[in-house]
Amino acid sequence: MLNEVERWLETRSWSVTDRPLHMVLAAKQRTGQSVSVVLPALNEEGTVGDIVAVIRHDLMQQVPLVDEIVVVDSGSTDRTSQVAAAAGARVVHRDDILPRIPAVPGKGEVLWRSLLVTSGDIVCFIDADLKEFSSDFVSGIVGPLLTDPGVDLVKAMYDRPLGGAAGQGGRVTELMARPLLNMHWPQLAGFVQPLGGEYAARRSLLEQLPFPVGYGVELGMLVDALHLVGLDALAQVDVGVRKHRHQDGQALGRMAAAIYRTAQLRLARGHLIRPALTQFERGEDGFEPRTYSVDTEERPPMAELAEYQTRKVA
């Protein structure tokens, strides 16, 4: 590990207990910064309501840390929108945001569009499939941004149990993202959960970043933020344990392909590999190939859009 990363781990890796809630609230009051929480959601009626309810109770009603909770529904066919609204979130549908640009499927697409329908100086992203959710996920990663003006982006770190066994990372993290980062961006090797969906950042940073439309968004954001603001502006906070719904192996393969493509594009902008992945499923006549396209689009920095510039002026 680089000496720079060892130093970073000592100075930019914290526990949620390092910043008690009263300290975070005092910093918010002192600095006057506002906080938006965004949940990208697709068919998460079983969990999204509990997450919204916990954030609303703990961090809006009990204490005034969060200013708005926005659930961006990316085309759910279940009751995700109704459950989220009943729990107290403002629900916005992906296709209603920036309609002049047709939406494409993907998590990154939803996160990018969320910048147009939120107002917080700090934007906190939380996945909508978490179980046994704790508001520490929000207060923990927002805390450094409110208390330290030198920090621009904070990732949550946590254990991710799988089948009852404790683990530090997800399968795609360990098999794809961590090797890529260690080999090509070793300054980012200290991140425990580089692909985690729980992170917070200053709007002033997010609006300058391109957003891969799919699963590559977290890796792309880390790499681009490193180049834009430097390692010391990035941090991570230990928030305990993350429990969520796990994907099957083939879905993980498609995620890995998108992440690899995101990394490859940043390594060599002028050379694109074949943006497709073939997987195999057993059918009546043996193994049958299924080919899936890999996310090949990225959205430009939000600050470049006329609609966003007009909104900021207004």
mmCIF file of C-alpha atoms in Angstrom:
data_model
loop_
_atom_site.group_PDB
_atom_site.id
_atom_site.type_symbol
_atom_site.label_atom_id
_atom_site.label_comp_id
_atom_site.label_asym_id
_atom_site.label_seq_id
_atom_site.Cartn_x
_atom_site.Cartn_y
_atom_site.Cartn_z
ATOM 1 C CA MET A 1 0.000 0.000 0.000
ATOM 2 C CA LEU A 2 1.221 3.495 -0.827
ATOM 3 C CA ASN A 3 2.480 5.597 2.068
ATOM 4 C CA GLU A 4 -0.024 8.226 0.969
ATOM 5 C CA VAL A 5 -2.859 5.746 1.394
ATOM 6 C CA GLU A 6 -1.632 4.654 4.833
ATOM 7 C CA ARG A 7 -1.611 8.292 5.908
ATOM 8 C CA TRP A 8 -5.080 8.784 4.380
ATOM 9 C CA LEU A 9 -6.444 5.823 6.314
ATOM 10 C CA GLU A 10 -5.254 7.453 9.531
ATOM 11 C CA THR A 11 -6.580 10.917 8.745
ATOM 12 C CA ARG A 12 -9.629 10.401 6.512
ATOM 13 C CA SER A 13 -11.174 7.161 7.782
ATOM 14 C CA TRP A 14 -13.497 7.596 10.732
ATOM 15 C CA SER A 15 -16.200 5.893 12.760
ATOM 16 C CA VAL A 16 -19.706 7.282 13.112
ATOM 17 C CA THR A 17 -18.939 7.678 16.839
ATOM 18 C CA ASP A 18 -16.154 10.181 16.082
ATOM 19 C CA ARG A 19 -18.766 12.855 15.398
ATOM 20 C CA PRO A 20 -21.658 12.702 17.855
ATOM 21 C CA LEU A 21 -24.948 13.965 16.502
ATOM 22 C CA HIS A 22 -24.876 17.113 18.631
ATOM 23 C CA MET A 23 -21.530 18.050 17.046
ATOM 24 C CA VAL A 24 -22.895 17.511 13.528
ATOM 25 C CA LEU A 25 -26.011 19.560 14.286
ATOM 26 C CA ALA A 26 -23.949 22.401 15.722
ATOM 27 C CA ALA A 27 -21.827 22.450 12.569
ATOM 28 C CA LYS A 28 -24.929 22.534 10.381
ATOM 29 C CA GLN A 29 -26.338 25.452 12.329
ATOM 30 C CA ARG A 30 -23.025 27.273 12.257
ATOM 31 C CA THR A 31 -22.400 26.832 8.524
ATOM 32 C CA GLY A 32 -25.995 27.123 7.328
ATOM 33 C CA GLN A 33 -25.621 24.225 4.907
ATOM 34 C CA SER A 34 -28.676 22.267 3.814
ATOM 35 C CA VAL A 35 -28.851 18.483 3.375
ATOM 36 C CA SER A 36 -30.827 16.482 0.814
ATOM 37 C CA VAL A 37 -31.225 12.710 0.995
ATOM 38 C CA VAL A 38 -31.894 10.875 -2.281
ATOM 39 C CA LEU A 39 -33.083 7.277 -2.603
ATOM 40 C CA PRO A 40 -32.952 5.845 -6.136
ATOM 41 C CA ALA A 41 -35.647 3.173 -6.220
ATOM 42 C CA LEU A 42 -36.852 0.443 -8.556
ATOM 43 C CA ASN A 43 -39.404 -2.012 -7.174
ATOM 44 C CA GLU A 44 -38.400 -1.590 -3.540
ATOM 45 C CA GLU A 45 -41.819 -1.429 -1.866
ATOM 46 C CA GLY A 46 -40.670 -3.843 0.831
ATOM 47 C CA THR A 47 -37.879 -1.632 2.189
ATOM 48 C CA VAL A 48 -38.124 1.952 0.925
ATOM 49 C CA GLY A 49 -40.873 2.966 3.370
ATOM 50 C CA ASP A 50 -38.959 1.860 6.453
ATOM 51 C CA ILE A 51 -35.828 3.724 5.314
ATOM 52 C CA VAL A 52 -37.738 6.945 4.673
ATOM 53 C CA ALA A 53 -39.608 6.646 7.978
ATOM 54 C CA VAL A 54 -36.390 6.204 9.979
ATOM 55 C CA ILE A 55 -34.671 9.178 8.339
ATOM 56 C CA ARG A 56 -37.746 11.352 8.739
ATOM 57 C CA HIS A 57 -38.231 10.455 12.415
ATOM 58 C CA ASP A 58 -34.591 10.508 13.548
ATOM 59 C CA LEU A 59 -33.134 13.299 11.420
ATOM 60 C CA MET A 60 -36.064 15.599 10.593
ATOM 61 C CA GLN A 61 -38.536 15.335 13.466
ATOM 62 C CA GLN A 62 -36.241 14.507 16.389
ATOM 63 C CA VAL A 63 -33.402 16.745 15.180
ATOM 64 C CA PRO A 64 -33.183 19.109 12.163
ATOM 65 C CA LEU A 65 -30.318 17.515 10.242
ATOM 66 C CA VAL A 66 -32.001 16.545 6.957
ATOM 67 C CA ASP A 67 -33.913 19.187 5.002
ATOM 68 C CA GLU A 68 -35.540 16.984 2.370
ATOM 69 C CA ILE A 69 -35.970 13.326 1.435
ATOM 70 C CA VAL A 70 -36.502 12.619 -2.247
ATOM 71 C CA VAL A 71 -37.243 9.187 -3.697
ATOM 72 C CA VAL A 72 -36.589 9.030 -7.438
ATOM 73 C CA ASP A 73 -38.633 6.177 -8.886
ATOM 74 C CA SER A 74 -36.990 4.786 -12.000
ATOM 75 C CA GLY A 75 -40.011 2.932 -13.356
ATOM 76 C CA SER A 76 -41.262 0.685 -10.573
ATOM 77 C CA THR A 77 -44.119 -1.694 -11.326
ATOM 78 C CA ASP A 78 -44.931 -2.265 -7.651
ATOM 79 C CA ARG A 79 -46.086 0.179 -4.956
ATOM 80 C CA THR A 80 -42.679 1.789 -4.375
ATOM 81 C CA SER A 81 -43.946 5.317 -5.055
ATOM 82 C CA GLN A 82 -47.026 5.012 -2.867
ATOM 83 C CA VAL A 83 -45.120 3.454 0.040
ATOM 84 C CA ALA A 84 -42.381 6.094 -0.122
ATOM 85 C CA ALA A 85 -44.877 8.951 -0.237
ATOM 86 C CA ALA A 86 -46.880 7.527 2.659
ATOM 87 C CA ALA A 87 -43.688 7.364 4.724
ATOM 88 C CA GLY A 88 -43.039 11.055 4.133
ATOM 89 C CA ALA A 89 -40.761 11.298 1.095
ATOM 90 C CA ARG A 90 -41.251 13.538 -1.888
ATOM 91 C CA VAL A 91 -41.490 11.126 -4.815
ATOM 92 C CA VAL A 92 -40.348 12.153 -8.278
ATOM 93 C CA HIS A 93 -40.477 9.927 -11.316
ATOM 94 C CA ARG A 94 -37.299 9.661 -13.351
ATOM 95 C CA ASP A 95 -39.005 10.374 -16.673
ATOM 96 C CA ASP A 96 -40.489 13.628 -15.368
ATOM 97 C CA ILE A 97 -37.030 15.092 -14.733
ATOM 98 C CA LEU A 98 -35.370 16.801 -17.708
ATOM 99 C CA PRO A 99 -37.835 15.319 -20.241
ATOM 100 C CA ARG A 100 -36.004 16.771 -23.252
ATOM 101 C CA ILE A 101 -33.318 14.116 -22.714
ATOM 102 C CA PRO A 102 -34.940 10.649 -22.949
ATOM 103 C CA ALA A 103 -34.127 8.611 -19.870
ATOM 104 C CA VAL A 104 -32.279 5.309 -20.082
ATOM 105 C CA PRO A 105 -32.371 2.491 -17.511
ATOM 106 C CA GLY A 106 -29.677 2.611 -14.858
ATOM 107 C CA LYS A 107 -28.863 3.739 -11.358
ATOM 108 C CA GLY A 108 -26.420 6.430 -12.469
ATOM 109 C CA GLU A 109 -29.104 7.980 -14.660
ATOM 110 C CA VAL A 110 -31.368 8.407 -11.634
ATOM 111 C CA LEU A 111 -28.631 9.865 -9.428
ATOM 112 C CA TRP A 112 -27.661 12.353 -12.139
ATOM 113 C CA ARG A 113 -31.236 13.541 -12.649
ATOM 114 C CA SER A 114 -31.764 13.862 -8.903
ATOM 115 C CA LEU A 115 -29.506 16.913 -8.857
ATOM 116 C CA LEU A 116 -32.221 18.809 -10.737
ATOM 117 C CA VAL A 117 -34.947 18.072 -8.176
ATOM 118 C CA THR A 118 -33.017 18.582 -4.944
ATOM 119 C CA SER A 119 -31.716 21.760 -3.377
ATOM 120 C CA GLY A 120 -29.295 20.706 -0.642
ATOM 121 C CA ASP A 121 -25.736 22.006 -0.456
ATOM 122 C CA ILE A 122 -24.900 18.428 0.540
ATOM 123 C CA VAL A 123 -26.520 15.506 -1.260
ATOM 124 C CA CYS A 124 -26.629 12.113 0.435
ATOM 125 C CA PHE A 125 -27.413 8.993 -1.621
ATOM 126 C CA ILE A 126 -28.905 5.926 0.088
ATOM 127 C CA ASP A 127 -29.853 2.667 -1.670
ATOM 128 C CA ALA A 128 -33.515 1.768 -1.252
ATOM 129 C CA ASP A 129 -33.059 -1.973 -0.607
ATOM 130 C CA LEU A 130 -31.457 -1.765 2.843
ATOM 131 C CA LYS A 131 -32.886 -3.828 5.690
ATOM 132 C CA GLU A 132 -32.734 -2.999 9.416
ATOM 133 C CA PHE A 133 -31.761 0.543 8.396
ATOM 134 C CA SER A 134 -30.116 2.916 10.858
ATOM 135 C CA SER A 135 -30.069 6.696 10.477
ATOM 136 C CA ASP A 136 -26.343 6.490 11.326
ATOM 137 C CA PHE A 137 -25.864 5.787 7.621
ATOM 138 C CA VAL A 138 -26.958 9.347 6.897
ATOM 139 C CA SER A 139 -25.598 11.255 9.880
ATOM 140 C CA GLY A 140 -22.321 9.342 9.720
ATOM 141 C CA ILE A 141 -21.448 10.273 6.148
ATOM 142 C CA VAL A 142 -22.906 13.765 6.247
ATOM 143 C CA GLY A 143 -20.999 14.617 9.435
ATOM 144 C CA PRO A 144 -17.525 15.134 7.934
ATOM 145 C CA LEU A 145 -18.935 17.367 5.194
ATOM 146 C CA LEU A 146 -20.558 19.635 7.771
ATOM 147 C CA THR A 147 -17.615 19.734 10.182
ATOM 148 C CA ASP A 148 -14.632 19.765 7.801
ATOM 149 C CA PRO A 149 -14.585 22.206 4.854
ATOM 150 C CA GLY A 150 -11.693 20.272 3.307
ATOM 151 C CA VAL A 151 -13.830 17.171 2.693
ATOM 152 C CA ASP A 152 -15.917 16.971 -0.492
ATOM 153 C CA LEU A 153 -17.084 13.340 -0.709
ATOM 154 C CA VAL A 154 -17.649 10.690 1.980
ATOM 155 C CA LYS A 155 -18.348 6.989 1.421
ATOM 156 C CA ALA A 156 -19.905 4.721 4.026
ATOM 157 C CA MET A 157 -17.942 1.598 4.948
ATOM 158 C CA TYR A 158 -19.484 -1.428 6.612
ATOM 159 C CA ASP A 159 -19.570 -5.208 6.845
ATOM 160 C CA ARG A 160 -21.748 -6.933 4.248
ATOM 161 C CA PRO A 161 -22.934 -10.337 5.503
ATOM 162 C CA LEU A 162 -23.659 -12.983 2.866
ATOM 163 C CA GLY A 163 -25.469 -16.165 3.807
ATOM 164 C CA GLY A 164 -24.864 -15.531 7.484
ATOM 165 C CA ALA A 165 -21.118 -15.031 7.056
ATOM 166 C CA ALA A 166 -19.552 -11.666 7.815
ATOM 167 C CA GLY A 167 -17.613 -9.984 5.056
ATOM 168 C CA GLN A 168 -16.008 -6.662 4.318
ATOM 169 C CA GLY A 169 -17.020 -6.280 0.709
ATOM 170 C CA GLY A 170 -19.460 -7.399 -1.943
ATOM 171 C CA ARG A 171 -18.555 -9.974 -4.546
ATOM 172 C CA VAL A 172 -18.211 -7.504 -7.417
ATOM 173 C CA THR A 173 -16.131 -5.249 -5.184
ATOM 174 C CA GLU A 174 -13.656 -7.997 -4.331
ATOM 175 C CA LEU A 175 -13.463 -9.614 -7.768
ATOM 176 C CA MET A 176 -13.585 -6.548 -10.028
ATOM 177 C CA ALA A 177 -13.502 -3.096 -8.443
ATOM 178 C CA ARG A 178 -10.807 -3.586 -5.817
ATOM 179 C CA PRO A 179 -8.283 -5.151 -8.241
ATOM 180 C CA LEU A 180 -8.953 -2.400 -10.786
ATOM 181 C CA LEU A 181 -8.454 0.374 -8.248
ATOM 182 C CA ASN A 182 -5.332 -1.168 -6.746
ATOM 183 C CA MET A 183 -3.709 -1.600 -10.138
ATOM 184 C CA HIS A 184 -4.754 1.599 -11.893
ATOM 185 C CA TRP A 185 -5.703 4.092 -9.160
ATOM 186 C CA PRO A 186 -3.728 2.906 -6.116
ATOM 187 C CA GLN A 187 -4.515 6.134 -4.268
ATOM 188 C CA LEU A 188 -8.074 4.803 -3.932
ATOM 189 C CA ALA A 189 -6.986 1.427 -2.519
ATOM 190 C CA GLY A 190 -7.953 2.484 1.008
ATOM 191 C CA PHE A 191 -11.696 2.558 0.324
ATOM 192 C CA VAL A 192 -13.353 -0.379 2.042
ATOM 193 C CA GLN A 193 -16.571 -0.102 0.022
ATOM 194 C CA PRO A 194 -15.734 1.673 -3.244
ATOM 195 C CA LEU A 195 -18.985 0.489 -4.880
ATOM 196 C CA GLY A 196 -21.229 1.141 -1.887
ATOM 197 C CA GLY A 197 -24.407 3.041 -2.656
ATOM 198 C CA GLU A 198 -24.333 5.089 0.538
ATOM 199 C CA TYR A 199 -22.273 8.254 0.169
ATOM 200 C CA ALA A 200 -22.609 12.000 0.473
ATOM 201 C CA ALA A 201 -20.947 14.839 -1.389
ATOM 202 C CA ARG A 202 -21.053 18.560 -1.830
ATOM 203 C CA ARG A 203 -23.292 19.675 -4.659
ATOM 204 C CA SER A 204 -20.424 21.845 -5.863
ATOM 205 C CA LEU A 205 -18.503 18.645 -6.607
ATOM 206 C CA LEU A 206 -21.357 16.503 -7.935
ATOM 207 C CA GLU A 207 -22.413 19.085 -10.491
ATOM 208 C CA GLN A 208 -18.925 18.981 -12.042
ATOM 209 C CA LEU A 209 -18.787 15.195 -12.469
ATOM 210 C CA PRO A 210 -19.930 13.068 -15.410
ATOM 211 C CA PHE A 211 -22.294 10.253 -14.390
ATOM 212 C CA PRO A 212 -22.073 6.805 -15.980
ATOM 213 C CA VAL A 213 -25.728 5.869 -16.423
ATOM 214 C CA GLY A 214 -25.508 2.376 -14.921
ATOM 215 C CA TYR A 215 -23.690 0.396 -12.265
ATOM 216 C CA GLY A 216 -20.365 2.020 -13.057
ATOM 217 C CA VAL A 217 -21.458 5.278 -11.443
ATOM 218 C CA GLU A 218 -19.815 4.689 -8.045
ATOM 219 C CA LEU A 219 -16.422 3.715 -9.442
ATOM 220 C CA GLY A 220 -16.518 6.488 -12.025
ATOM 221 C CA MET A 221 -17.415 9.049 -9.390
ATOM 222 C CA LEU A 222 -14.523 8.026 -7.131
ATOM 223 C CA VAL A 223 -11.973 8.124 -9.937
ATOM 224 C CA ASP A 224 -13.206 11.433 -11.319
ATOM 225 C CA ALA A 225 -13.404 13.026 -7.872
ATOM 226 C CA LEU A 226 -9.834 11.935 -7.157
ATOM 227 C CA HIS A 227 -8.618 13.765 -10.255
ATOM 228 C CA LEU A 228 -10.787 16.808 -9.621
ATOM 229 C CA VAL A 229 -10.285 17.478 -5.889
ATOM 230 C CA GLY A 230 -7.514 15.102 -4.755
ATOM 231 C CA LEU A 231 -7.348 12.260 -2.245
ATOM 232 C CA ASP A 232 -7.500 14.385 0.905
ATOM 233 C CA ALA A 233 -10.917 15.710 -0.130
ATOM 234 C CA LEU A 234 -12.276 12.135 -0.032
ATOM 235 C CA ALA A 235 -13.110 10.228 3.132
ATOM 236 C CA GLN A 236 -14.974 7.219 4.548
ATOM 237 C CA VAL A 237 -16.930 6.522 7.731
ATOM 238 C CA ASP A 238 -17.604 3.173 9.398
ATOM 239 C CA VAL A 239 -21.355 2.851 10.010
ATOM 240 C CA GLY A 240 -21.479 -0.804 11.081
ATOM 241 C CA VAL A 241 -23.351 -3.464 9.098
ATOM 242 C CA ARG A 242 -25.242 -3.226 5.818
ATOM 243 C CA LYS A 243 -27.996 -5.756 5.146
ATOM 244 C CA HIS A 244 -29.703 -5.803 1.773
ATOM 245 C CA ARG A 245 -31.071 -7.943 -1.025
ATOM 246 C CA HIS A 246 -28.335 -9.850 -2.882
ATOM 247 C CA GLN A 247 -28.172 -10.238 -6.656
ATOM 248 C CA ASP A 248 -27.723 -13.546 -8.444
ATOM 249 C CA GLY A 249 -24.451 -14.445 -10.152
ATOM 250 C CA GLN A 250 -25.474 -13.413 -13.641
ATOM 251 C CA ALA A 251 -26.684 -10.003 -12.500
ATOM 252 C CA LEU A 252 -23.335 -9.563 -10.756
ATOM 253 C CA GLY A 253 -21.595 -10.414 -14.013
ATOM 254 C CA ARG A 254 -23.446 -7.644 -15.797
ATOM 255 C CA MET A 255 -22.562 -5.235 -13.005
ATOM 256 C CA ALA A 256 -18.906 -6.216 -13.254
ATOM 257 C CA ALA A 257 -18.894 -5.670 -17.007
ATOM 258 C CA ALA A 258 -20.331 -2.171 -16.602
ATOM 259 C CA ILE A 259 -17.760 -1.346 -13.943
ATOM 260 C CA TYR A 260 -14.910 -2.620 -16.078
ATOM 261 C CA ARG A 261 -16.148 -0.569 -19.007
ATOM 262 C CA THR A 262 -16.297 2.541 -16.802
ATOM 263 C CA ALA A 263 -12.704 1.965 -15.697
ATOM 264 C CA GLN A 264 -11.494 1.208 -19.206
ATOM 265 C CA LEU A 265 -13.023 4.406 -20.552
ATOM 266 C CA ARG A 266 -11.149 6.417 -17.958
ATOM 267 C CA LEU A 267 -7.893 4.661 -18.751
ATOM 268 C CA ALA A 268 -8.082 5.198 -22.485
ATOM 269 C CA ARG A 269 -10.767 7.590 -23.630
ATOM 270 C CA GLY A 270 -10.037 6.953 -27.293
ATOM 271 C CA HIS A 271 -10.387 3.164 -27.275
ATOM 272 C CA LEU A 272 -13.598 1.345 -26.396
ATOM 273 C CA ILE A 273 -13.869 -2.384 -25.960
ATOM 274 C CA ARG A 274 -16.896 -4.271 -27.276
ATOM 275 C CA PRO A 275 -19.763 -3.042 -25.074
ATOM 276 C CA ALA A 276 -21.491 -6.411 -24.680
ATOM 277 C CA LEU A 277 -21.428 -9.385 -22.338
ATOM 278 C CA THR A 278 -22.498 -12.938 -23.216
ATOM 279 C CA GLN A 279 -23.638 -15.198 -20.396
ATOM 280 C CA PHE A 280 -25.034 -18.737 -20.445
ATOM 281 C CA GLU A 281 -28.194 -20.273 -19.060
ATOM 282 C CA ARG A 282 -29.150 -23.925 -19.198
ATOM 283 C CA GLY A 283 -32.184 -24.537 -21.395
ATOM 284 C CA GLU A 284 -33.973 -27.574 -22.772
ATOM 285 C CA ASP A 285 -31.228 -28.145 -25.352
ATOM 286 C CA GLY A 286 -28.236 -27.401 -23.133
ATOM 287 C CA PHE A 287 -26.543 -24.100 -22.396
ATOM 288 C CA GLU A 288 -28.011 -21.176 -24.276
ATOM 289 C CA PRO A 289 -26.153 -17.876 -24.768
ATOM 290 C CA ARG A 290 -27.706 -14.609 -23.649
ATOM 291 C CA THR A 291 -25.993 -11.419 -24.729
ATOM 292 C CA TYR A 292 -26.543 -8.162 -22.868
ATOM 293 C CA SER A 293 -25.416 -4.694 -23.819
ATOM 294 C CA VAL A 294 -23.083 -2.990 -21.342
ATOM 295 C CA ASP A 295 -23.827 0.591 -20.343
ATOM 296 C CA THR A 296 -22.063 2.788 -22.869
ATOM 297 C CA GLU A 297 -23.498 6.190 -22.031
ATOM 298 C CA GLU A 298 -22.411 8.805 -19.568
ATOM 299 C CA ARG A 299 -24.247 11.972 -18.683
ATOM 300 C CA PRO A 300 -22.260 15.225 -18.772
ATOM 301 C CA PRO A 301 -21.561 17.269 -15.660
ATOM 302 C CA MET A 302 -24.852 18.771 -14.514
ATOM 303 C CA ALA A 303 -23.270 22.222 -14.365
ATOM 304 C CA GLU A 304 -23.094 22.197 -18.187
ATOM 305 C CA LEU A 305 -26.862 21.925 -18.674
ATOM 306 C CA ALA A 306 -28.834 25.080 -19.412
ATOM 307 C CA GLU A 307 -31.758 23.877 -17.260
ATOM 308 C CA TYR A 308 -29.503 23.470 -14.251
ATOM 309 C CA GLN A 309 -27.816 26.847 -14.789
ATOM 310 C CA THR A 310 -31.237 28.515 -15.016
ATOM 311 C CA ARG A 311 -32.364 26.757 -11.843
ATOM 312 C CA LYS A 312 -29.302 27.970 -9.936
ATOM 313 C CA VAL A 313 -29.870 31.562 -11.025
ATOM 314 C CA ALA A 314 -33.516 31.360 -9.992
#
